[in-house]
Coordinates of C-alpha atoms and ligand atoms in Angstrom, one line a residue:
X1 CA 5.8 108.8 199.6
X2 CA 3.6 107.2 202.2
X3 CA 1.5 109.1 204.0
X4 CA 2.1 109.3 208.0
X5 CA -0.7 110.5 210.4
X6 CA 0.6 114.2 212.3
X7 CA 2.1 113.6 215.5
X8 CA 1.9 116.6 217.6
X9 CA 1.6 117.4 221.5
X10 CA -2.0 118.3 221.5
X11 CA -2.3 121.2 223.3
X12 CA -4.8 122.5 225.9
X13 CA -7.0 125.1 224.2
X14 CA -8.3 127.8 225.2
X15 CA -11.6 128.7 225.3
X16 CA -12.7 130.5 221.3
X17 CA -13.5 134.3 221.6
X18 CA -15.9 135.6 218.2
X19 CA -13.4 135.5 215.7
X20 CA -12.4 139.6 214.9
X21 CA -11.6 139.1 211.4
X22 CA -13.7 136.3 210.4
X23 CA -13.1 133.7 208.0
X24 CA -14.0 133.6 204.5
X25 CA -15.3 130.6 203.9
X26 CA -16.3 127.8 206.5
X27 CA -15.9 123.7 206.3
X28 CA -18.3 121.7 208.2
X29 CA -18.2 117.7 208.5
X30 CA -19.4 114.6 211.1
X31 CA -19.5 111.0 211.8
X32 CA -21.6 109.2 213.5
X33 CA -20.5 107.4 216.5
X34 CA -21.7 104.5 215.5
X35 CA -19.4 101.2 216.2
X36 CA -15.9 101.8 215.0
X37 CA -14.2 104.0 212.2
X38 CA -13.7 102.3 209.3
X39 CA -10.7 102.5 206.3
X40 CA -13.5 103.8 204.6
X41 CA -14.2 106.5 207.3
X42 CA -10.7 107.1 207.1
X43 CA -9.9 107.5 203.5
X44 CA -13.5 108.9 202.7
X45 CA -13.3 111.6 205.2
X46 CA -10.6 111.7 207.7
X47 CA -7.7 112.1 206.0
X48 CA -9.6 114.9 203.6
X49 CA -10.3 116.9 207.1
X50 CA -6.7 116.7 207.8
X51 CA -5.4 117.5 204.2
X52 CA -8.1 120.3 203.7
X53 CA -7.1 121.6 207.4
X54 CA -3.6 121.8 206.5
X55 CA -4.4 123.2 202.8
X56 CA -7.4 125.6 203.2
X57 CA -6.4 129.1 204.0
X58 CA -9.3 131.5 205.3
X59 CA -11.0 128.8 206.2
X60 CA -12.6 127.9 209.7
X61 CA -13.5 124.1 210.2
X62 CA -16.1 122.4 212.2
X63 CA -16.0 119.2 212.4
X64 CA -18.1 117.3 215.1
X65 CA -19.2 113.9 216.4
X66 CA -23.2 113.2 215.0
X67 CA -24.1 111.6 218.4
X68 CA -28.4 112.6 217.6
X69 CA -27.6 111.2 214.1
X70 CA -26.2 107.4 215.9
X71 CA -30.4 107.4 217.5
X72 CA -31.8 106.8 214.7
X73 CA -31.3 103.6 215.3
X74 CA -31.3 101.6 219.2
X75 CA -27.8 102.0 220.9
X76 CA -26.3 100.4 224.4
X77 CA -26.1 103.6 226.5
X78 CA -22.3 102.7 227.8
X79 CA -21.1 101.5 224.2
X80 CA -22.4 105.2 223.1
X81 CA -20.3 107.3 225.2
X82 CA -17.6 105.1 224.5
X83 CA -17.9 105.5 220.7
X84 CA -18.4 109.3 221.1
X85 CA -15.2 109.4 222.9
X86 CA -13.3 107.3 220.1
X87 CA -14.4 109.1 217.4
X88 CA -13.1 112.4 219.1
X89 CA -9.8 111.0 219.9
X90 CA -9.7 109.2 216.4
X91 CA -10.1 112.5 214.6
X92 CA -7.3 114.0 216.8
X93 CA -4.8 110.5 216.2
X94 CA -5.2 110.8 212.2
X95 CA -4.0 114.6 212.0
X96 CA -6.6 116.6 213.5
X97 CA -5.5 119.9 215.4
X98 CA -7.4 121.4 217.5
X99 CA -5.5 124.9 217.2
X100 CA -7.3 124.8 213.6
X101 CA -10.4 122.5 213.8
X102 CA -13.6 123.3 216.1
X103 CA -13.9 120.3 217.6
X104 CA -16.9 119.0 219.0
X105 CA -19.9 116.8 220.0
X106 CA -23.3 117.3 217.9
X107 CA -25.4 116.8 220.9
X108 CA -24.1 119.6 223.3
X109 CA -24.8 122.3 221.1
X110 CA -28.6 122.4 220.9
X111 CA -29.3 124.4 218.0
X112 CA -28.8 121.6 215.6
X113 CA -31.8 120.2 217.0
X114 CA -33.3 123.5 216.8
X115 CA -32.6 124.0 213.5
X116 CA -32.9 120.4 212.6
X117 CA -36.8 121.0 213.3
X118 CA -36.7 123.9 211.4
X119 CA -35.5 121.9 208.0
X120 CA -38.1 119.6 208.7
X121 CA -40.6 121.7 208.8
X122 CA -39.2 122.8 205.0
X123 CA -38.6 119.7 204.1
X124 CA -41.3 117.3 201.9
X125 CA -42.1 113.8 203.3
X126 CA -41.5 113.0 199.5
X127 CA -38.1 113.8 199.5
X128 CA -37.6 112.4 202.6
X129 CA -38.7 108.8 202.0
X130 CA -36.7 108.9 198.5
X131 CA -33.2 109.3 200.3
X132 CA -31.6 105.8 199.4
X133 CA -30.0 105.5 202.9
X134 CA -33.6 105.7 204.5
X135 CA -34.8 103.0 202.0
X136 CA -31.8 100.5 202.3
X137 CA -31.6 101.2 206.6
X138 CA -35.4 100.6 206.3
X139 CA -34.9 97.5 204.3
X140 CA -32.8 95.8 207.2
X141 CA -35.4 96.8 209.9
X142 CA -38.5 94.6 210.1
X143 CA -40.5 96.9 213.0
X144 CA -40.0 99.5 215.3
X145 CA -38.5 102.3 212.3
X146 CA -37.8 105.5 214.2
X147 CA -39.2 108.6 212.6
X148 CA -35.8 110.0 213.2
X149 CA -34.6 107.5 210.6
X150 CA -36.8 108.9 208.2
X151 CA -36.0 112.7 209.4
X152 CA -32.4 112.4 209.3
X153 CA -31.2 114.1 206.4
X154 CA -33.2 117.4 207.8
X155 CA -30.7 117.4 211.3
X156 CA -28.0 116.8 208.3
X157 CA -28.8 119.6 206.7
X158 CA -29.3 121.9 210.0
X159 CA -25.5 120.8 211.1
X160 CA -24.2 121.8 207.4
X161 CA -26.1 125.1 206.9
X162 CA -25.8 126.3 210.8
X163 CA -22.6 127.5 210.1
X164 CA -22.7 128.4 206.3
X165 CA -21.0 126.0 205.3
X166 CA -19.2 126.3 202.0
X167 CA -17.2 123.3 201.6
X168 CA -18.6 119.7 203.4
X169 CA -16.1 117.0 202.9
X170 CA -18.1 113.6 202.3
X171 CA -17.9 110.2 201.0
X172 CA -19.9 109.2 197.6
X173 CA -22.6 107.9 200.0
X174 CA -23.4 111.4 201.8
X175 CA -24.1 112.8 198.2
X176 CA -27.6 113.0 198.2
X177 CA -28.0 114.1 202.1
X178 CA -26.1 117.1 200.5
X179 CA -27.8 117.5 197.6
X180 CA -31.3 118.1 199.2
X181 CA -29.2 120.3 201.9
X182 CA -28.5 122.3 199.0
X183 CA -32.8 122.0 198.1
X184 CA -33.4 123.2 201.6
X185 CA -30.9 126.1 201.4
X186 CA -32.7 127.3 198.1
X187 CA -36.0 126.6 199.6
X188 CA -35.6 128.5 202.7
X189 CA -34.1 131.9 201.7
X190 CA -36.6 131.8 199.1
X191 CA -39.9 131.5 201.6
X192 CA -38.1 134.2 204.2
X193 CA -35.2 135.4 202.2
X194 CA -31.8 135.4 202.4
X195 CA -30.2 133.2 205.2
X196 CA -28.0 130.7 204.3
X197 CA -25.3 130.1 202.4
X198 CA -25.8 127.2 199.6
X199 CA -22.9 124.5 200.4
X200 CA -20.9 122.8 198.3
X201 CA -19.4 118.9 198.6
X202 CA -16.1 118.4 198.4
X203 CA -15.5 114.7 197.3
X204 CA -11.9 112.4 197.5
X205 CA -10.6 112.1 193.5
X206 CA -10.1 108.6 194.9
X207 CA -11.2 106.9 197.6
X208 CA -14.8 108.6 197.8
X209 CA -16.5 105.2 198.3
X210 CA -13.9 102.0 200.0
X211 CA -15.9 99.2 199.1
X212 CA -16.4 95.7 201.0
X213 CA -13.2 93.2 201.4
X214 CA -15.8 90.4 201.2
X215 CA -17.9 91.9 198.6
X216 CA -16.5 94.4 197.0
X217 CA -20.2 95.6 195.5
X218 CA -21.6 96.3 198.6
X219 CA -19.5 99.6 200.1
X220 CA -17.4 99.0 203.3
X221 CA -19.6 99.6 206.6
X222 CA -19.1 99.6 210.2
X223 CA -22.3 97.9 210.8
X224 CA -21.5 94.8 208.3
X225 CA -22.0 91.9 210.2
X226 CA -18.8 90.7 208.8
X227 CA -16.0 91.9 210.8
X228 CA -13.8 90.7 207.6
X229 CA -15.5 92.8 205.5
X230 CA -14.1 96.0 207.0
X231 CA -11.0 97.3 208.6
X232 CA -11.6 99.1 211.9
X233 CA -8.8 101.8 212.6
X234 CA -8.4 100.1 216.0
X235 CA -7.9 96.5 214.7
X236 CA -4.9 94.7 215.4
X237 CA -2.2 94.7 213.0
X238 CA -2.0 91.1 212.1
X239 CA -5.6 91.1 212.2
X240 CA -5.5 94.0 209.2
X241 CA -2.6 92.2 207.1
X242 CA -5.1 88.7 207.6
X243 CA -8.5 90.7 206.0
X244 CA -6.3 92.4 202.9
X245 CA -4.6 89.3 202.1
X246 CA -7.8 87.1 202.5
X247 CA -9.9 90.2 200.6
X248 CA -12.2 88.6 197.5
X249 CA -10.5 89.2 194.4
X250 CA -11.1 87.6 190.9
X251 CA -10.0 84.4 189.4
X252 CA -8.2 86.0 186.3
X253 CA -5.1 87.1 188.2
X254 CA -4.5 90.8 186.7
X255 CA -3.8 93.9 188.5
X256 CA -5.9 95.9 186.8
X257 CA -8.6 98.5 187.5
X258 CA -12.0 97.6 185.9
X259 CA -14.2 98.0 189.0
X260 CA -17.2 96.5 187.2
X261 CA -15.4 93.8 185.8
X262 CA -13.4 93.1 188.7
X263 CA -14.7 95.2 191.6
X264 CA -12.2 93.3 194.2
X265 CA -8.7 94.3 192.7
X266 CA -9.9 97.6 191.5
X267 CA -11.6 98.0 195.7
X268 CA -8.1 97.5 196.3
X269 CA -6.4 99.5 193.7
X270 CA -8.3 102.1 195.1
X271 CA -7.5 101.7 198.6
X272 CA -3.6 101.6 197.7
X273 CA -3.9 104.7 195.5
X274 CA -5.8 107.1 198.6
X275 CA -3.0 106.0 200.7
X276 CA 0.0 106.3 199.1
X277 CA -1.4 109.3 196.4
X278 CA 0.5 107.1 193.5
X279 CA -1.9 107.9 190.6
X280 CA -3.7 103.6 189.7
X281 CA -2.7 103.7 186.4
X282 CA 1.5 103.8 187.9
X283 CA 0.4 101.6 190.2
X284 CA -1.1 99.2 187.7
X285 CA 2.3 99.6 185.6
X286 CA 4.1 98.7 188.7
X287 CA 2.4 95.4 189.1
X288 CA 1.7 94.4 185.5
X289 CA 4.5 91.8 186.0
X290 CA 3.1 90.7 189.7
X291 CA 0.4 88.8 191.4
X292 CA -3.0 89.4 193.6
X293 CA -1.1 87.7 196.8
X294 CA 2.3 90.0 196.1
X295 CA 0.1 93.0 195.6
X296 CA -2.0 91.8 198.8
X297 CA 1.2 91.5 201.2
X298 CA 2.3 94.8 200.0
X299 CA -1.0 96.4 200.1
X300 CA -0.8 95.3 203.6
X301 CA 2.1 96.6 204.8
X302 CA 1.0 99.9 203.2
X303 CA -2.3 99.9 205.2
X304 CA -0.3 98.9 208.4
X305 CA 2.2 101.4 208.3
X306 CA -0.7 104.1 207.8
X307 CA -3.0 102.8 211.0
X308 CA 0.0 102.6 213.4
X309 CA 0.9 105.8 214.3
X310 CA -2.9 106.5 214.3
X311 CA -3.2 104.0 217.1
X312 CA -0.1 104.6 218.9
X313 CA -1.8 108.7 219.0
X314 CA -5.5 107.1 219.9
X315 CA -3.9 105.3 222.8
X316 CA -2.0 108.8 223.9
X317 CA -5.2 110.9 224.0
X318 CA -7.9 108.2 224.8
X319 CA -7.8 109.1 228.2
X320 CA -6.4 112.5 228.6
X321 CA -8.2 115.2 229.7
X322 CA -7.2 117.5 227.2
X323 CA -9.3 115.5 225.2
X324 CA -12.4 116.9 227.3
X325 CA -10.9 120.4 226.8
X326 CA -10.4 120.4 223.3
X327 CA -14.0 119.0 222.8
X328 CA -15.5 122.0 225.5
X329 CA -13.7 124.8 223.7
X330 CA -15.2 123.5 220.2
X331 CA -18.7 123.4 221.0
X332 CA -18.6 126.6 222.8
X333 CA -17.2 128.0 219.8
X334 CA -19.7 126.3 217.8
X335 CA -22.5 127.4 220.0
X336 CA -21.3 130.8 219.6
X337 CA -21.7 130.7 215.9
X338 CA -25.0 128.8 215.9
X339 CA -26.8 131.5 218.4
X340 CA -26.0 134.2 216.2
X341 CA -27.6 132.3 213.3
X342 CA -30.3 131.0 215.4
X343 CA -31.3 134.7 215.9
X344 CA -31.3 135.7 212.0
X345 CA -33.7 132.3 211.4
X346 CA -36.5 133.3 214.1
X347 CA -36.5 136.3 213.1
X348 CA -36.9 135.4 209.3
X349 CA -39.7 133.1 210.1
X350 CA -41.3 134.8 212.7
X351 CA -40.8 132.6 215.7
X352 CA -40.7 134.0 219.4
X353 CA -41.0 137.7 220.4
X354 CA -39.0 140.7 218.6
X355 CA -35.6 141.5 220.6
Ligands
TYM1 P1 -21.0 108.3 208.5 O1 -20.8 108.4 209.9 O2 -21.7 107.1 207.9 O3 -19.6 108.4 207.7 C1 -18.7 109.4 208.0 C2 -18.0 109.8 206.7 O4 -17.3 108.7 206.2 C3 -17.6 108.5 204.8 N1 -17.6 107.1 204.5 C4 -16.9 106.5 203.5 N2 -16.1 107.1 202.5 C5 -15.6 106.2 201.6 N3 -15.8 104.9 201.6 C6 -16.6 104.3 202.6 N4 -16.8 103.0 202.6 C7 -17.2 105.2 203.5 N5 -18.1 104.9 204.6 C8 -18.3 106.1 205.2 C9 -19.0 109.1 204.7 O5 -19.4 109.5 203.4 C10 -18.9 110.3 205.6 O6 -18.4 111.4 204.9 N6 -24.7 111.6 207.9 C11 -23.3 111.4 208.0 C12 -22.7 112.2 209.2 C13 -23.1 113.6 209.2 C14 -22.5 114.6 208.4 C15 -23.2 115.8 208.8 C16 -21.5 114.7 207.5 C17 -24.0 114.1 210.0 N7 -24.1 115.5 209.8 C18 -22.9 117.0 208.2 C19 -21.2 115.9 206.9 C20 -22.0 117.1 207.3 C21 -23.0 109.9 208.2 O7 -23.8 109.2 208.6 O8 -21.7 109.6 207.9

């Protein structure tokens, strides 16, 4: 039962009118372009967009590319636009389609910033400087800490609650941001009243948080410094099989999922589980009899058979320009959708002149 990535023609949109019968509930999500998409990325979030896409009925999705989120930190101007571009045609090679998705980058609809401002000025420096993220990015930074850094989880927020959100797909690591998006919600509508819907996370059974190959306490990154600590979607294949097989496991040689005894088999457990949807504890059966290195090379195969027809789609659409279509009709959509809620928060609070 492995799972294979959607291949479909993708298929020039056209541009979204206001829905007529709108939908009843909404699913909003984003990565940052920041370096390359991760098996974390992928299992985390990805493959829940395309599941929930495919699953959700009633449901309109918005799922963009958090471009403002990726300043937070110093980025080459070139390697940007490059990672904005992956990302989008990432999303499309796992399953994405953009007949059901809005599709689109964070930057060129403006409200978020708009309303990012807006959360901030709900927001408590208190509850800003507590977010974990903040503290451990902080951590790694000796000088020159943007503010932004610290105000992140308020532009979060603003993309989440822009579009009433009621479901946000997320890894284990968003959980918080989401949690005081939730505090925000509450906070706002009760200073100016009703405005916006409270949103809910929607977390991966398994697979919520893919953990390090080369320490499997730390959870996997993009912006580890050690390239075998991750797999990046676009790796080569060989180079994929070498990191699983060469992943840090434990001395004692059972397949077994204990992840604080043995945080490197169960990492991996985990990882073979989310892909294949066999429940661990079959899995676990299935190897009692085996070892790390025949669970490793199969393990591998399993995780190379799910990233090729990701990358053979990424190389299809990387430089088509129904990739620039897609990505225009989804943020008009979304700028649609943000106006009108733009309208209902100046007028709660106040701001501008009466229409
Ligand atoms: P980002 O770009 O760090 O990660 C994107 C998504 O991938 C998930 N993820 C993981 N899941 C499992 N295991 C891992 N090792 C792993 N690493 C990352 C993340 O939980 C996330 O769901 N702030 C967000 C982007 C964002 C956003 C939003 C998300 C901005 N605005 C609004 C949802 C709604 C971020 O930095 O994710």
């Amino acid at each position: 039962m492995m799972p294979t990535a959607k291949k479909k023609e993708i298929s020039k949109p056209t541009i979204s009118e206001p829905v007529k019968a709108p939908a009843k509930m909404t699913l909003v999500s984003g990565i940052q372009p920041t370096g390359k998409l991760t098996l974390g990325n992928y299992i985390g979030a990805l493959r829940q967009f395309v599941k929930l896409q495919d699953e959700l009925e009633d449901t309109e999705l918005f799922i963009f590319i958090a471009d403002l989120h990726a300043i937070t930190t110093p980025q080459d101007k070139t390697e940007l636009r490059k990672s904005i571009r992956n990302v989008a045609a990432l999303y499309l090679a796992c399953g994405l389609n953009p007949e059901k998705v809005n599709l689109f980058i964070q930057s060129e609809v403006l409200e978020h910033s708009v309303l990012g401002y807006i959360m901030e000025s709900t927001a408590y420096v208190g509850e800003m400087e507590r977010m974990t993220q903040y503290k451990d990015k902080k951590g790694k930074q000796t000088e020159g800490i943007r503010t932004s850094l610290l105000t992140y989880p308020a532009l979060m927020a603003a993309d989440i609650l822009l579009y009433d959100a009621n479901i946000v797909p997320i890894g284990d690591d968003q959980k918080q941001h989401l949690e005081l998006t939730r505090n925000l919600a509450e906070r706002f509508n009760n200073l100016y009243g009703e405005t916006f819907v409270v949103p809910e996370g929607f977390f991966p059974k398994t697979g919520a948080r893919i953990m390090s190959l080369s320490d499997p306490t730390k959870k996997m990154s993009k912006s580890d410094e050690n390239p075998k600590s991750y797999i990046n979607l676009l790796d080569d294949l060989g180079l994929i099989r070498n990191k699983i097989k060469s992943a840090v496991t434990d001395s004692d040689g059972a397949i077994k999922y204990e992840p604080k005894k043995k945080p490197g088999i169960s990492n991996l457990l985990t990882i073979y589980s989310s892909l294949t949807e066999v429940p661990i504890k079959d899995i676990e059966d299935a190897y009692k009899d085996s070892n790390y290195q025949t669970f490793k090379a199969e393990l591998a195969e399993i995780v190379v058979d799910a990233i090729r027809p990701i990358q053979q789609e990424y190389f299809k659409i990387i430089n088509d320009t129904k990739l620039d279509d897609i990505l225009t009709a989804g943020a008009e959509r979304a700028r649609f959708v943000a106006q009108r809620k733009m309208q209902k928060v100046y007028k709660r609070i106040g701001l501008g002149r009466i229409k």
